[in-house]
mmCIF file of C-alpha atoms and ligand atoms in Angstrom:
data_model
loop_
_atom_site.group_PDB
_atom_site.id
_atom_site.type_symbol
_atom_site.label_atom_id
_atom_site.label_comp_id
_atom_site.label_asym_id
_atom_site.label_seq_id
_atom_site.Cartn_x
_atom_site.Cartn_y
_atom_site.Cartn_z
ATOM 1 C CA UNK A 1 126.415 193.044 103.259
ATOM 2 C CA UNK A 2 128.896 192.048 100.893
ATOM 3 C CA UNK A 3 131.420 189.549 101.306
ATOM 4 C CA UNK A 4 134.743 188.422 99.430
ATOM 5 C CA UNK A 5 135.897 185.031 100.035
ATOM 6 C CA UNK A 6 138.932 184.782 101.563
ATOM 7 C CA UNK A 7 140.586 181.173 101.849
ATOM 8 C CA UNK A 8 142.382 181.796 104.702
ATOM 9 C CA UNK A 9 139.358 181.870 106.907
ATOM 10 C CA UNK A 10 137.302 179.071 107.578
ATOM 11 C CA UNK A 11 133.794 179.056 105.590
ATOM 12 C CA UNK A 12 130.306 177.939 107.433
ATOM 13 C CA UNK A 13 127.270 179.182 106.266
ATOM 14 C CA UNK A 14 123.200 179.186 105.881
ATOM 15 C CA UNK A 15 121.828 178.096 102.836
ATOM 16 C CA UNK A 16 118.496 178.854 102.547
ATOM 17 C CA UNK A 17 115.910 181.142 101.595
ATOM 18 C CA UNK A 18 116.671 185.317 101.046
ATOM 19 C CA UNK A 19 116.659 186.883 104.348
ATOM 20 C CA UNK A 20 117.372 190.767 105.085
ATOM 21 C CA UNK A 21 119.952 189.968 107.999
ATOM 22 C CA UNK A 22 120.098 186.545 108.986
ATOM 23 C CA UNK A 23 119.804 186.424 112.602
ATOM 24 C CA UNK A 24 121.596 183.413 112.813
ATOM 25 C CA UNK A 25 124.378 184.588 111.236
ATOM 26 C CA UNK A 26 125.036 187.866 113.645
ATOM 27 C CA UNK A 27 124.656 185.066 116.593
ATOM 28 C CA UNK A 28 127.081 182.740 115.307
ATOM 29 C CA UNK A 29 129.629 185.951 113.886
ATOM 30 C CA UNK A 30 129.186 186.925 117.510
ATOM 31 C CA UNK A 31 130.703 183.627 118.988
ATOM 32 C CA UNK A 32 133.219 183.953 116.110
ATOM 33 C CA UNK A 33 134.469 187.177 117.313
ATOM 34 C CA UNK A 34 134.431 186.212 120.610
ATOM 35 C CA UNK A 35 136.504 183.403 120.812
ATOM 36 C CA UNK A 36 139.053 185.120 118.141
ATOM 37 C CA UNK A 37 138.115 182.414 116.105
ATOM 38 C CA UNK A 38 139.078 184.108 112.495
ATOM 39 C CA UNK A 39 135.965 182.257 110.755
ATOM 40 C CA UNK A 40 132.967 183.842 108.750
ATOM 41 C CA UNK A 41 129.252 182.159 108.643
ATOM 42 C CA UNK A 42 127.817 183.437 105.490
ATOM 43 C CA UNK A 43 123.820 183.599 104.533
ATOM 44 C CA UNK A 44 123.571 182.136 100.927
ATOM 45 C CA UNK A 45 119.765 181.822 98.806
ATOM 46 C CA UNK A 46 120.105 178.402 97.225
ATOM 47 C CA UNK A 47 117.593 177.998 94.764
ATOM 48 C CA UNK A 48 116.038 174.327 94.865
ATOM 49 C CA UNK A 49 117.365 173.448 91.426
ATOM 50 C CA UNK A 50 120.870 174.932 92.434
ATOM 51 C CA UNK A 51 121.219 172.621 95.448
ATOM 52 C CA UNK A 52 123.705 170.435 94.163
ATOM 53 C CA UNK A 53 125.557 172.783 92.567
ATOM 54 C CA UNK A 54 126.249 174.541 96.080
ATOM 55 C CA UNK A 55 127.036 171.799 97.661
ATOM 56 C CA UNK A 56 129.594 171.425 95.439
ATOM 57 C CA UNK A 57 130.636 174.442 95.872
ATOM 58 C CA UNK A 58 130.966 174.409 99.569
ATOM 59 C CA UNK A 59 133.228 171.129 99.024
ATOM 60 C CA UNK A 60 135.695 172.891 96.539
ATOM 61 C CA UNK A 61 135.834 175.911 98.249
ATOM 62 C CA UNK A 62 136.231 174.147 102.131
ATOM 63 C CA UNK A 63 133.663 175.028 103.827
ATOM 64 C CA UNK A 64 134.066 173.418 106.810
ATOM 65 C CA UNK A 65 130.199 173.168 107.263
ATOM 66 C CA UNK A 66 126.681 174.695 106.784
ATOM 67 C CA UNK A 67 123.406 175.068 108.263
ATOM 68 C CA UNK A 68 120.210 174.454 105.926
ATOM 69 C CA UNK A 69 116.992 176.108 106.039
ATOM 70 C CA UNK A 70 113.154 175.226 104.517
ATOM 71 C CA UNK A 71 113.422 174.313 101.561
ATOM 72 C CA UNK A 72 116.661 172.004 101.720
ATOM 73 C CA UNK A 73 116.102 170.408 105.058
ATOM 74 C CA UNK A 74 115.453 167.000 103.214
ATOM 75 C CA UNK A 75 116.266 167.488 98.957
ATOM 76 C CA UNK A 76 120.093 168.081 100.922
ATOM 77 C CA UNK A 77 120.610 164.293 102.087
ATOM 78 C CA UNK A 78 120.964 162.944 98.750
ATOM 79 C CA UNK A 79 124.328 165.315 98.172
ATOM 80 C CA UNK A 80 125.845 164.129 101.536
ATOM 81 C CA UNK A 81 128.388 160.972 102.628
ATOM 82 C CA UNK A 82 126.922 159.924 105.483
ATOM 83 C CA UNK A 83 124.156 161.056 108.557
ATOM 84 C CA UNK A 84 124.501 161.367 112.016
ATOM 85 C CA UNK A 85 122.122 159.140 113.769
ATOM 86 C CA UNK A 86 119.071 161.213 115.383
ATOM 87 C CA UNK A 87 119.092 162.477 111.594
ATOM 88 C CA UNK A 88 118.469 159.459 109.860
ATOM 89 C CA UNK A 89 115.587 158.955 112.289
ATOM 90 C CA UNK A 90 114.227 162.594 111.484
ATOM 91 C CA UNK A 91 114.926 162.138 107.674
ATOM 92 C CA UNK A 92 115.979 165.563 107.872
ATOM 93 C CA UNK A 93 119.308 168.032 108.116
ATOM 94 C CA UNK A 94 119.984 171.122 109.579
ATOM 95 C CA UNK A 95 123.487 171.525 110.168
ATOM 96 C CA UNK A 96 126.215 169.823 107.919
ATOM 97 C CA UNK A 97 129.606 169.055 108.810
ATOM 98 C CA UNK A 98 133.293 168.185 107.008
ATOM 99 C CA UNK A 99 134.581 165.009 108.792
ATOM 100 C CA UNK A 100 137.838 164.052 106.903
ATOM 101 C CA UNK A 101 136.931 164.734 103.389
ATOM 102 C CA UNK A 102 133.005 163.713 103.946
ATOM 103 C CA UNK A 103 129.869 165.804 105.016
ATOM 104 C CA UNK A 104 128.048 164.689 107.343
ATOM 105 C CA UNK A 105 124.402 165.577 107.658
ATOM 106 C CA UNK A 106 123.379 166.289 111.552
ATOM 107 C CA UNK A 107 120.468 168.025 113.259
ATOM 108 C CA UNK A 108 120.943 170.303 115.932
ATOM 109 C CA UNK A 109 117.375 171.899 116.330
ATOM 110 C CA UNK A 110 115.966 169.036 118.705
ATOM 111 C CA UNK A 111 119.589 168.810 120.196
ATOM 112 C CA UNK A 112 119.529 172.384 120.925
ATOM 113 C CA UNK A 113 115.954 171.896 121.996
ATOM 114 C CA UNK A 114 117.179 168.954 124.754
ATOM 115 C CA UNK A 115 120.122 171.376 125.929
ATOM 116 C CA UNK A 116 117.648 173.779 127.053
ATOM 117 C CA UNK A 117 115.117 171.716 128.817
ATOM 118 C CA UNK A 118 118.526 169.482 130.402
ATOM 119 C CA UNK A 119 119.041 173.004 132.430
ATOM 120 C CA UNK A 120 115.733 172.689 134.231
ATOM 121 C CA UNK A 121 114.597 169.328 133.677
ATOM 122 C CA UNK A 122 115.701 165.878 132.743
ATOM 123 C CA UNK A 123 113.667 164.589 130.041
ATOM 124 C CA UNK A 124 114.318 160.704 131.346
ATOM 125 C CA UNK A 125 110.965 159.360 132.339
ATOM 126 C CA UNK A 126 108.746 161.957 131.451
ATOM 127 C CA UNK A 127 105.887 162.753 129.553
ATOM 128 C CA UNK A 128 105.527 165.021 127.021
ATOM 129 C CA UNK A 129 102.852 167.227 124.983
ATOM 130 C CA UNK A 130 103.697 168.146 121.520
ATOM 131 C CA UNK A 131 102.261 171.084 119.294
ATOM 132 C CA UNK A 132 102.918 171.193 115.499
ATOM 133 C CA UNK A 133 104.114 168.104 113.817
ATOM 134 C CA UNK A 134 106.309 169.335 111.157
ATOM 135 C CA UNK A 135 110.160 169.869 110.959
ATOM 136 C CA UNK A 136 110.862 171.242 114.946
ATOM 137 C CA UNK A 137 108.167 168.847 116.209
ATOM 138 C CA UNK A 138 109.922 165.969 114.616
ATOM 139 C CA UNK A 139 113.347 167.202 115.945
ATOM 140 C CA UNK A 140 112.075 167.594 119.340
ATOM 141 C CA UNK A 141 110.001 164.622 119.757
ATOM 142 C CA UNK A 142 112.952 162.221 118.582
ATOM 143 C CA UNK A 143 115.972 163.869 120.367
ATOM 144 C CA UNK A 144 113.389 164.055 123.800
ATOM 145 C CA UNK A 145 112.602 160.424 123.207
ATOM 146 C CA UNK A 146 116.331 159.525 122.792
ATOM 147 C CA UNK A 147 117.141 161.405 126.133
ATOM 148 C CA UNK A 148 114.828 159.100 128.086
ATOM 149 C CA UNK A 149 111.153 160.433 127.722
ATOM 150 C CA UNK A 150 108.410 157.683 127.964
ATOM 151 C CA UNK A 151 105.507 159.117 126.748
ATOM 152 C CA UNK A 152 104.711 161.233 123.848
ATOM 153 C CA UNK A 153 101.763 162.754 122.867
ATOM 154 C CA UNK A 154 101.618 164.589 119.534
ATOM 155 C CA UNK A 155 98.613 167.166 119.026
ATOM 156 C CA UNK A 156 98.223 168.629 115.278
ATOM 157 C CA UNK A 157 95.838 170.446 113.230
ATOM 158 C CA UNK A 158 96.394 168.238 110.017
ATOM 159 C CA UNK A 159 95.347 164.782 111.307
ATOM 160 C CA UNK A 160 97.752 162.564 108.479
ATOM 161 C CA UNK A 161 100.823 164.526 109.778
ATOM 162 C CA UNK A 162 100.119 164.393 113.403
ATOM 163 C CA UNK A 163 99.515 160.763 112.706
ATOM 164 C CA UNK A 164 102.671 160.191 110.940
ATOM 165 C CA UNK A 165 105.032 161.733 113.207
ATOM 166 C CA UNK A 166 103.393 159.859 116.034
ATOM 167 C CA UNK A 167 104.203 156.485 114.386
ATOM 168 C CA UNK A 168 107.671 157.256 113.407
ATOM 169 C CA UNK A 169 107.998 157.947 117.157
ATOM 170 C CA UNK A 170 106.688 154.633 118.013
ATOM 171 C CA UNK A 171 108.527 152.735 115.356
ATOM 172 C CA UNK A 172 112.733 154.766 115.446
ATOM 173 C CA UNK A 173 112.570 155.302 119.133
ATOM 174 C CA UNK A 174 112.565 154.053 122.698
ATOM 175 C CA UNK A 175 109.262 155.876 123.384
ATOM 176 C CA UNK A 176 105.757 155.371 123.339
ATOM 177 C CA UNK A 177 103.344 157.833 120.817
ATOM 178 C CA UNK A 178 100.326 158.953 120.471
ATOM 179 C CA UNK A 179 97.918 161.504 118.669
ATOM 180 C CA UNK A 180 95.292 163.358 119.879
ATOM 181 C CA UNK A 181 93.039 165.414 117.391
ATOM 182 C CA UNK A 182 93.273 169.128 117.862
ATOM 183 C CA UNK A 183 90.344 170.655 116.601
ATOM 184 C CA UNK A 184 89.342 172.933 119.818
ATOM 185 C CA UNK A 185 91.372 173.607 122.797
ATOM 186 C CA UNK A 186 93.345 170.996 123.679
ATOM 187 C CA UNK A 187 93.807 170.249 127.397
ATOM 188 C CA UNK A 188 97.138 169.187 129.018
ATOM 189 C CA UNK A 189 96.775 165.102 129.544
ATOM 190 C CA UNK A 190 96.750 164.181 133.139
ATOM 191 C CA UNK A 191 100.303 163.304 134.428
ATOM 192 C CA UNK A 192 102.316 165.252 131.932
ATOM 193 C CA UNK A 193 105.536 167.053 132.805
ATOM 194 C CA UNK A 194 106.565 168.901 129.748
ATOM 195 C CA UNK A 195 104.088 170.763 127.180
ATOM 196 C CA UNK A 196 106.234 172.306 124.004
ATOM 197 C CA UNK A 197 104.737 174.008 121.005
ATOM 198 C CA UNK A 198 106.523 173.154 117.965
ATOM 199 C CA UNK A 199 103.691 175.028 115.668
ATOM 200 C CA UNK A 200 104.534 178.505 113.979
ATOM 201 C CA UNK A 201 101.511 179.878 116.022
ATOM 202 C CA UNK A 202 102.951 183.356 117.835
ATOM 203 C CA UNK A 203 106.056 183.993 115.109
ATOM 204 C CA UNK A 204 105.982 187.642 114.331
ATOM 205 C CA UNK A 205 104.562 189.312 112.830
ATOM 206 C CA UNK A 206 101.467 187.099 113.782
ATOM 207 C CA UNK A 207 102.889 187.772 117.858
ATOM 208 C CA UNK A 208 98.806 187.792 118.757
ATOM 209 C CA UNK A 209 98.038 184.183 117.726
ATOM 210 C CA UNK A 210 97.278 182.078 120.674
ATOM 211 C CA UNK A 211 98.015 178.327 120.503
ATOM 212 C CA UNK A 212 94.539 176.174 121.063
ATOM 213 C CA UNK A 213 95.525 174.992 124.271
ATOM 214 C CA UNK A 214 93.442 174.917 127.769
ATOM 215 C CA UNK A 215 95.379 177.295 129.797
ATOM 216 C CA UNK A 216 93.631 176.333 133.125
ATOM 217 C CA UNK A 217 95.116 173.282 132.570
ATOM 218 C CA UNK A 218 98.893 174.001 132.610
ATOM 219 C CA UNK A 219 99.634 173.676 136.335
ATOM 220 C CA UNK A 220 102.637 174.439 138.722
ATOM 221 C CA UNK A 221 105.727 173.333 138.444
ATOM 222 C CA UNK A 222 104.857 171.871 134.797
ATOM 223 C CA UNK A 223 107.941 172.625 132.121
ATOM 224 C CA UNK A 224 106.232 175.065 129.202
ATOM 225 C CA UNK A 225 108.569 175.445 126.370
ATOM 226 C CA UNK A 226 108.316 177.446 123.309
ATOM 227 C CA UNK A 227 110.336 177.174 120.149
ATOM 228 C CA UNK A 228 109.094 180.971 118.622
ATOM 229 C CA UNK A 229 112.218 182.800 118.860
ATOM 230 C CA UNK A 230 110.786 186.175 118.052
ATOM 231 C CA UNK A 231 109.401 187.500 120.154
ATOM 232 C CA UNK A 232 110.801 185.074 122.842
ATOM 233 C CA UNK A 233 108.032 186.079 125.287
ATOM 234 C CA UNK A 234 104.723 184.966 123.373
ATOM 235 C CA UNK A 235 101.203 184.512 124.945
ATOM 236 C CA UNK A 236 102.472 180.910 125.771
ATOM 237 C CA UNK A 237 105.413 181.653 127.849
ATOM 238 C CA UNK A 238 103.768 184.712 129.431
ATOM 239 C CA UNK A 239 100.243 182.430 130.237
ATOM 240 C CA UNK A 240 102.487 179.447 131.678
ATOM 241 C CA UNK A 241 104.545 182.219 133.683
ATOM 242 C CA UNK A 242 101.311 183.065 135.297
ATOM 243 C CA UNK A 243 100.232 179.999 136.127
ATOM 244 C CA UNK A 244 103.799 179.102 138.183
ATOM 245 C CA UNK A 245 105.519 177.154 135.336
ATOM 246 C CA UNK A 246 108.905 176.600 134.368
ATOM 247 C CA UNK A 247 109.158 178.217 131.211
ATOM 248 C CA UNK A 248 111.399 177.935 128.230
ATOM 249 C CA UNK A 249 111.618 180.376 125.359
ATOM 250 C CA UNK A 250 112.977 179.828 121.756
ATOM 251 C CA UNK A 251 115.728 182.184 122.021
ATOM 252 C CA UNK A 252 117.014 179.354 124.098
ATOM 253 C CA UNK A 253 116.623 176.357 121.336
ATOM 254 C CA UNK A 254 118.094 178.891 118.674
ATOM 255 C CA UNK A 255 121.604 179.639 120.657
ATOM 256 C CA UNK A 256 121.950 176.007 121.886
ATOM 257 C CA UNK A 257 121.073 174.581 118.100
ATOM 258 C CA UNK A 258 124.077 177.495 117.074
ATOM 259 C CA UNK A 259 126.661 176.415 120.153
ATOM 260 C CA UNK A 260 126.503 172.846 119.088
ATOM 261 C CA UNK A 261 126.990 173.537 115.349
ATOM 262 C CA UNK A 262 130.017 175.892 115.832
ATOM 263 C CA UNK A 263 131.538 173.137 118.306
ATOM 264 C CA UNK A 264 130.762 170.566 115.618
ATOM 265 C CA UNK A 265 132.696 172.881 113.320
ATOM 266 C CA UNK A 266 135.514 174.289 115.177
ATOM 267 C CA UNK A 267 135.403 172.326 117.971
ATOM 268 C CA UNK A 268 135.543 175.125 120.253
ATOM 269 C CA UNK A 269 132.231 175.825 123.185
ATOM 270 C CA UNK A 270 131.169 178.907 122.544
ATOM 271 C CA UNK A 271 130.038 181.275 124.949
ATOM 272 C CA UNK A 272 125.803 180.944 124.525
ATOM 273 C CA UNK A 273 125.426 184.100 126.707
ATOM 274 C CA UNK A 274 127.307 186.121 123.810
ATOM 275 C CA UNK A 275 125.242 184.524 121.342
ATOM 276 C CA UNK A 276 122.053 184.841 123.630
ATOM 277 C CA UNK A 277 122.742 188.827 123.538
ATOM 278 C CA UNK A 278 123.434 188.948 119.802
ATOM 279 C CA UNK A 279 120.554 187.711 119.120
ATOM 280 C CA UNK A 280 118.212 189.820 121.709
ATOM 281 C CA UNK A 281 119.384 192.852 119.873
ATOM 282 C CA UNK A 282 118.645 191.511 116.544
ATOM 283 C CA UNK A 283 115.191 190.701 117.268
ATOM 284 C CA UNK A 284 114.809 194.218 119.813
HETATM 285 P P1 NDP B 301 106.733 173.324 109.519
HETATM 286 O O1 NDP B 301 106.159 174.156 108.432
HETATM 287 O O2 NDP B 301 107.479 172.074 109.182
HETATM 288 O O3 NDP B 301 105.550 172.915 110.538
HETATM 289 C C1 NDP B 301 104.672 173.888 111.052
HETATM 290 C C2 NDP B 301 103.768 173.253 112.106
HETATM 291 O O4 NDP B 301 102.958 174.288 112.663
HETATM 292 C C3 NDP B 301 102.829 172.185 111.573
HETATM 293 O O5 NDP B 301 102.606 171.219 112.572
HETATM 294 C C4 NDP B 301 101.555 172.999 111.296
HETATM 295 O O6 NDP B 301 100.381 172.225 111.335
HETATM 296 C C5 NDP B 301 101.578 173.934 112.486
HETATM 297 N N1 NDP B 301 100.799 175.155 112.296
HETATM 298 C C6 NDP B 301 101.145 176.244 111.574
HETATM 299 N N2 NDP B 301 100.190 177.190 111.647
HETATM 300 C C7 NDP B 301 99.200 176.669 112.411
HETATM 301 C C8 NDP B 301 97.944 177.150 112.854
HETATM 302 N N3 NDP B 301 97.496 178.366 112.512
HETATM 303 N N4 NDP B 301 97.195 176.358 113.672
HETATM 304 C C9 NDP B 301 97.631 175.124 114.019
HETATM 305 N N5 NDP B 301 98.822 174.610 113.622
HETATM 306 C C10 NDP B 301 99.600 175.373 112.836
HETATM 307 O O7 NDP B 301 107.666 174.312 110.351
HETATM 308 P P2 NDP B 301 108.839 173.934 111.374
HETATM 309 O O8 NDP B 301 108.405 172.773 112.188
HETATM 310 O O9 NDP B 301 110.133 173.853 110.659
HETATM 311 O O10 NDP B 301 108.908 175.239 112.290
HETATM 312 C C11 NDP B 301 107.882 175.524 113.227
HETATM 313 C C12 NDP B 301 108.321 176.717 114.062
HETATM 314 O O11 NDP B 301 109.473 176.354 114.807
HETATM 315 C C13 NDP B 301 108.708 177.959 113.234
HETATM 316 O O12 NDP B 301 108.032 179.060 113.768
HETATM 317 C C14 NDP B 301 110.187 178.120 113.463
HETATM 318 O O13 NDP B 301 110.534 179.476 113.570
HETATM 319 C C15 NDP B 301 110.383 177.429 114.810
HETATM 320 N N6 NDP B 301 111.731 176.894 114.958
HETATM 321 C C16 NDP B 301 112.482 177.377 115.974
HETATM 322 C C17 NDP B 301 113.756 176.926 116.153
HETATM 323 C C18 NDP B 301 114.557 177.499 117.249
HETATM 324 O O14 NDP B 301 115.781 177.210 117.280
HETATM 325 N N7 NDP B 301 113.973 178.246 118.188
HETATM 326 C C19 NDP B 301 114.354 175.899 115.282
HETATM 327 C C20 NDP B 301 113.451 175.402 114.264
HETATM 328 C C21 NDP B 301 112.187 175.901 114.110
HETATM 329 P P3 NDP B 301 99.875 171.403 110.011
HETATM 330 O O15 NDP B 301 100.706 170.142 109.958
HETATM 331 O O16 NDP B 301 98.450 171.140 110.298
HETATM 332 O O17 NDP B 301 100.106 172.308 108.838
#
């Protein structure tokens, strides 16, 4: 798609890696349209060594905000004013925002992750089971610790990582850590409420890839939550459905991570159901 800028419509954008069509972008275009908000969200490939440069750019030219993707997450902080505060904990940005005449670095994946599991479950005194300990893991574990979880284990594949994130827990906020080695299938710790996979394990095109986990230890009424968007229904969510969870998909985490940027940025609530069908017919 081509697009000419036109100043008299507000700029947000992606900048990020090359992507054919940008689901993100049809979801938040959708809310856009919706609303009759006359805004465009464009998808931009920022080259690491042009990072600067772009954010630059997006000052002079107004943007009034922009998501990041891998590989600016972090390398974007040092072009920013100021962070919101679950972001300084994470060290990392998603979504940035014009306050005044200053961007602001926020993240709204583990927010967007929190909305979702707030409309079946509140997080306050729970305890949790993390997969993955990379960028989503450290979003969720710190926004589900900030929202009143008590205990959090992380499992991992790479030991130092798994390690890490489970310290930073213990050290930024209210919440107790641990790590537990994941080298075989890992069962669900006796009195946990909430199991989430934060891994990659399941994205398509890999859709077959089962997570190392001991199904026969999910049990009913347990909250199973998934952060692969697509396909939304992976062997996770369709194993926990099974066994009489309450299940989450990443479809979910996606919109909500998309309705809080666009009412960070035009401070307008967006419909998620629009957004939720945008994206279902992006991803089939
Ligand atoms: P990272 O690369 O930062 O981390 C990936 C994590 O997955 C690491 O913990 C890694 O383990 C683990 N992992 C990957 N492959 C395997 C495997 N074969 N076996 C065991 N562990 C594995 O990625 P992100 O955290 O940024 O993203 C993770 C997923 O979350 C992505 O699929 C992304 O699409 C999804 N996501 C969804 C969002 C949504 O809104 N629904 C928002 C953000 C992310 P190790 O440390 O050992 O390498």
């Amino acid at each position: 798609m081509s697009t000419t800028l036109n100043f008299k419509q507000e700029l947000t954008g992606c900048f990020g890696q090359p992507v054919a069509e940008n689901p993100t972008q049809v979801m938040m275009e959708a809310a856009y349209r919706h609303h009759g908000l006359d805004w465009r969200y464009l998808t931009i490939e920022v080259a690491p060594d042009d990072l600067a440069a772009a954010v630059a750019g997006a000052r002079a030219m107004g943007f009034r905000g922009f998501n990041c993707t891998i590989p600016h997450k972090v390398a974007v902080i040092e072009h920013l004013d100021g962070m919101g505060e679950s972001a300084a904990v994470m060290g990392a940005v998603n979504c940035v925002v014009r306050r005044g005449d200053q961007l602001i670095g926020e993240n709204t994946d583990g927010k967007g992750f929190v909305k979702s599991l707030q409309d079946i479950v509140d997080p306050a005194g729970k305890r949790v089971l993390i997969f993955g300990a990379g960028g989503a893991a450290r979003a969720i574990g710190v926004e589900t610790a900030l929202a009143g979880a008590t205990h959090i284990t992380i499992a991992n594949r790479s030991r130092e990582r798994g390690e890490e994130l489970a310290a930073l827990l213990n050290d930024k906020v209210p919440a107790e850590a641990s790590f537990v080695p994941w080298d075989g299938p890992v069962a669900v710790p006796e009195g946990t409420d909430i199991v989430i996979n934060a891994t990659s394990i399941g994205l398509f095109p890999d859709v077959d890839a089962r997570l190392g986990l001991d199904v026969d230890s999910l049990r009913e009424g347990m909250v199973v939550a998934d952060v692969i968007p697509n396909p939304p229904r992976t062997h996770l969510v369709r194993d926990a459905e099974e066994r009489g969870c309450r299940v989450i998909d990443g479809l979910g985490m996606l919109v909500n991570q998309g309705t809080i940027g666009i009412q960070y940025w035009t401070g307008t609530d967006p419909d998620p159901t629009v957004m939720r069908q945008a994206l279902e017919a992006v991803f089939g």
